[in-house]
Tab-separated table of C-alpha atoms in Angstrom:
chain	number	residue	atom	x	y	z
A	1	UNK	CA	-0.601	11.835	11.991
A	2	UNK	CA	-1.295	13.764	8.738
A	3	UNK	CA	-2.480	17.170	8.196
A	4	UNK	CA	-4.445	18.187	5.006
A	5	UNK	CA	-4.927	21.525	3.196
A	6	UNK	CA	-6.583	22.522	0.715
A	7	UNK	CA	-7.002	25.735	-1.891
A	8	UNK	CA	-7.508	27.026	-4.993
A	9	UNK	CA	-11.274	27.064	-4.733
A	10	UNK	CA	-12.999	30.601	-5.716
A	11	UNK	CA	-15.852	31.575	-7.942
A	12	UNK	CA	-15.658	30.528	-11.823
A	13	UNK	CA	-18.290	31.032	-14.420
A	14	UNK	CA	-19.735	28.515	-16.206
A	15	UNK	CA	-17.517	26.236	-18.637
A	16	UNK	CA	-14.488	27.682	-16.517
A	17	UNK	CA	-11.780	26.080	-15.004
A	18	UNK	CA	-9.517	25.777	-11.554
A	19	UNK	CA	-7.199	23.827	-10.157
A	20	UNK	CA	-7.433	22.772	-6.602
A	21	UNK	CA	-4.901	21.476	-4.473
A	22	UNK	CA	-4.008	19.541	-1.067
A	23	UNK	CA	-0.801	20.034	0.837
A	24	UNK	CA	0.453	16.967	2.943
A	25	UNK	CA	2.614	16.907	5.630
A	26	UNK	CA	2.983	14.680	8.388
A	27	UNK	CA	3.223	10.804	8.178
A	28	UNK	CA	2.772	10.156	4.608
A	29	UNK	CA	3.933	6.741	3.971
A	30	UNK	CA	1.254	5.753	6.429
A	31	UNK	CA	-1.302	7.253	3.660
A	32	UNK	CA	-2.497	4.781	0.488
A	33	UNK	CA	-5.225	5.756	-1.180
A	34	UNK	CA	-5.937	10.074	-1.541
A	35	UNK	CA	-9.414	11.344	-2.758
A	36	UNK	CA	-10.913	14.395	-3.069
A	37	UNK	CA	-14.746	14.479	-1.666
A	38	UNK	CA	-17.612	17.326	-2.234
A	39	UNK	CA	-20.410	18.525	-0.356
A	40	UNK	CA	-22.933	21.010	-1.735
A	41	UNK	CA	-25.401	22.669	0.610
A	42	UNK	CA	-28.032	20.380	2.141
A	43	UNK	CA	-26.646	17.429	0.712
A	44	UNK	CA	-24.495	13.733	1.579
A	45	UNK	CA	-20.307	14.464	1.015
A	46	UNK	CA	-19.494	12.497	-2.172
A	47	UNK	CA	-16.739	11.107	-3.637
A	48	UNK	CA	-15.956	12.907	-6.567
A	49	UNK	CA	-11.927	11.132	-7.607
A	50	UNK	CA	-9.739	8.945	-5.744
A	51	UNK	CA	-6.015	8.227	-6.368
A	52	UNK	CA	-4.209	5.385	-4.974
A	53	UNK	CA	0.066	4.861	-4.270
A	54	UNK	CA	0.355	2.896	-7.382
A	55	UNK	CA	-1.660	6.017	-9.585
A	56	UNK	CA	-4.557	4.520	-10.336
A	57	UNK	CA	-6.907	6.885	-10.663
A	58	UNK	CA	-11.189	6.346	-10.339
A	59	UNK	CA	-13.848	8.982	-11.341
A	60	UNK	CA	-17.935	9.824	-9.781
A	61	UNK	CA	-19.741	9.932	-13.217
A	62	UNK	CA	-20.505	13.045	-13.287
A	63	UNK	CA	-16.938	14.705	-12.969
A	64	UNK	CA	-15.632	12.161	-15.935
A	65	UNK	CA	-14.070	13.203	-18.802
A	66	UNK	CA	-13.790	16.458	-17.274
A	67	UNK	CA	-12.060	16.580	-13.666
A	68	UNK	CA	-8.551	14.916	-13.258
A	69	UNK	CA	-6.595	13.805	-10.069
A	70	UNK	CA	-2.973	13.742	-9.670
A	71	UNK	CA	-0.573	13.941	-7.236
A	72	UNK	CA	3.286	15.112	-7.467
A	73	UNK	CA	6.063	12.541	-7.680
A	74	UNK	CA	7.004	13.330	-3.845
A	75	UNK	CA	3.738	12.345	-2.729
A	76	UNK	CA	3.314	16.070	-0.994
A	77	UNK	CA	0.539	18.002	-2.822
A	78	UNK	CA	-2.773	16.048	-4.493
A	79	UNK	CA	-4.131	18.311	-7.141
A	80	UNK	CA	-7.783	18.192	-8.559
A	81	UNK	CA	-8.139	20.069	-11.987
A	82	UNK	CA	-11.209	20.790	-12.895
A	83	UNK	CA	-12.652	21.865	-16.523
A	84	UNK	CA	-16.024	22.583	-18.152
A	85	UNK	CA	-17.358	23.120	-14.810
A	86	UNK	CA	-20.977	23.312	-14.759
A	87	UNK	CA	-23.912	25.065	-11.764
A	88	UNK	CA	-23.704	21.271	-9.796
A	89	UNK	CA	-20.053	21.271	-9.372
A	90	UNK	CA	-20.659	24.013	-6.720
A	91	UNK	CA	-19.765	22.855	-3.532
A	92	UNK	CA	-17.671	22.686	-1.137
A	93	UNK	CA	-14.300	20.442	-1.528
A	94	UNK	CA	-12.281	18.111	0.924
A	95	UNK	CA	-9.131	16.578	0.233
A	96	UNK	CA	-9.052	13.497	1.939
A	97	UNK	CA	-6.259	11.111	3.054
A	98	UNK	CA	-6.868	7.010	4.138
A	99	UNK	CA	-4.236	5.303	6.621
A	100	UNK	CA	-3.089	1.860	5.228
A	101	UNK	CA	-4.956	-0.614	7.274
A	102	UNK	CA	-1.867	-2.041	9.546
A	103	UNK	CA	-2.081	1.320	11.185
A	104	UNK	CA	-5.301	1.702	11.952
A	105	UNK	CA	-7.244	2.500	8.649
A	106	UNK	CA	-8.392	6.286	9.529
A	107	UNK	CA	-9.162	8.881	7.267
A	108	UNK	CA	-8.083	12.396	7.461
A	109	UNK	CA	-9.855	15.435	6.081
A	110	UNK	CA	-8.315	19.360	4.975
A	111	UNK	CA	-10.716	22.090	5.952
A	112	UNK	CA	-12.506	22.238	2.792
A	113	UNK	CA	-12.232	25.053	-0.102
A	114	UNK	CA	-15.354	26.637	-1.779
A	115	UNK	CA	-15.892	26.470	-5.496
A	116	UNK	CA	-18.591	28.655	-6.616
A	117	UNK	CA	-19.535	27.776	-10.345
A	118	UNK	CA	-21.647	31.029	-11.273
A	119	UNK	CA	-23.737	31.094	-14.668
């Protein structure tokens, strides 16, 4: 299996930055694609960037031109930066990892870390 976790969340103020990121360990040649996912308070968990083995990269609208996703060359950590972050980019964050389909096609989920965007 494969085990997620996340940090680097915390409280920013407006037009701030931070950098979160997701440590992998486990089975990680059985992982393809990576996102990360959000889910503010009494709302759905969206997809806010996804990453895939070959690098490329896909963007929610309203994180574009502003959030980036990466991952390091060994495939261990998955990074989210995040810029010019704005009230609606509070929310909680998930790092989230999707088994190629020959076995089994599951996806695994970190804990979640907080970002706080504070005006």
């Amino acid at each position: 299996q494969v085990q997620l976790v996340e940090s680097g969340g915390g409280v920013v103020q407006a037009g701030g930055s931070l950098k979160l990121s997701c440590i992998i360990s486990g089975r990680r040649g059985m992982i393809d694609n990576m996102n990360w996912w959000r889910q503010a308070p009494g709302k759905e968990r969206v997809l806010v960037a996804g990453i895939d083995e070959g690098g490329l990269t896909r963007y929610a609208d309203a994180v574009k031109g502003r959030f980036t996703i990466s991952r390091d060359t060994a495939g261990n950590t998955l990074y989210l930066q995040m810029s010019s972050l704005n009230l609606e980019d509070t929310a909680m964050y998930y790092c989230n990892a999707h088994q190629r389909p020959y076995y089994g096609g599951l996806d695994f989920w970190g804990q979640g870390t907080q970002v706080t965007v504070s005006s």
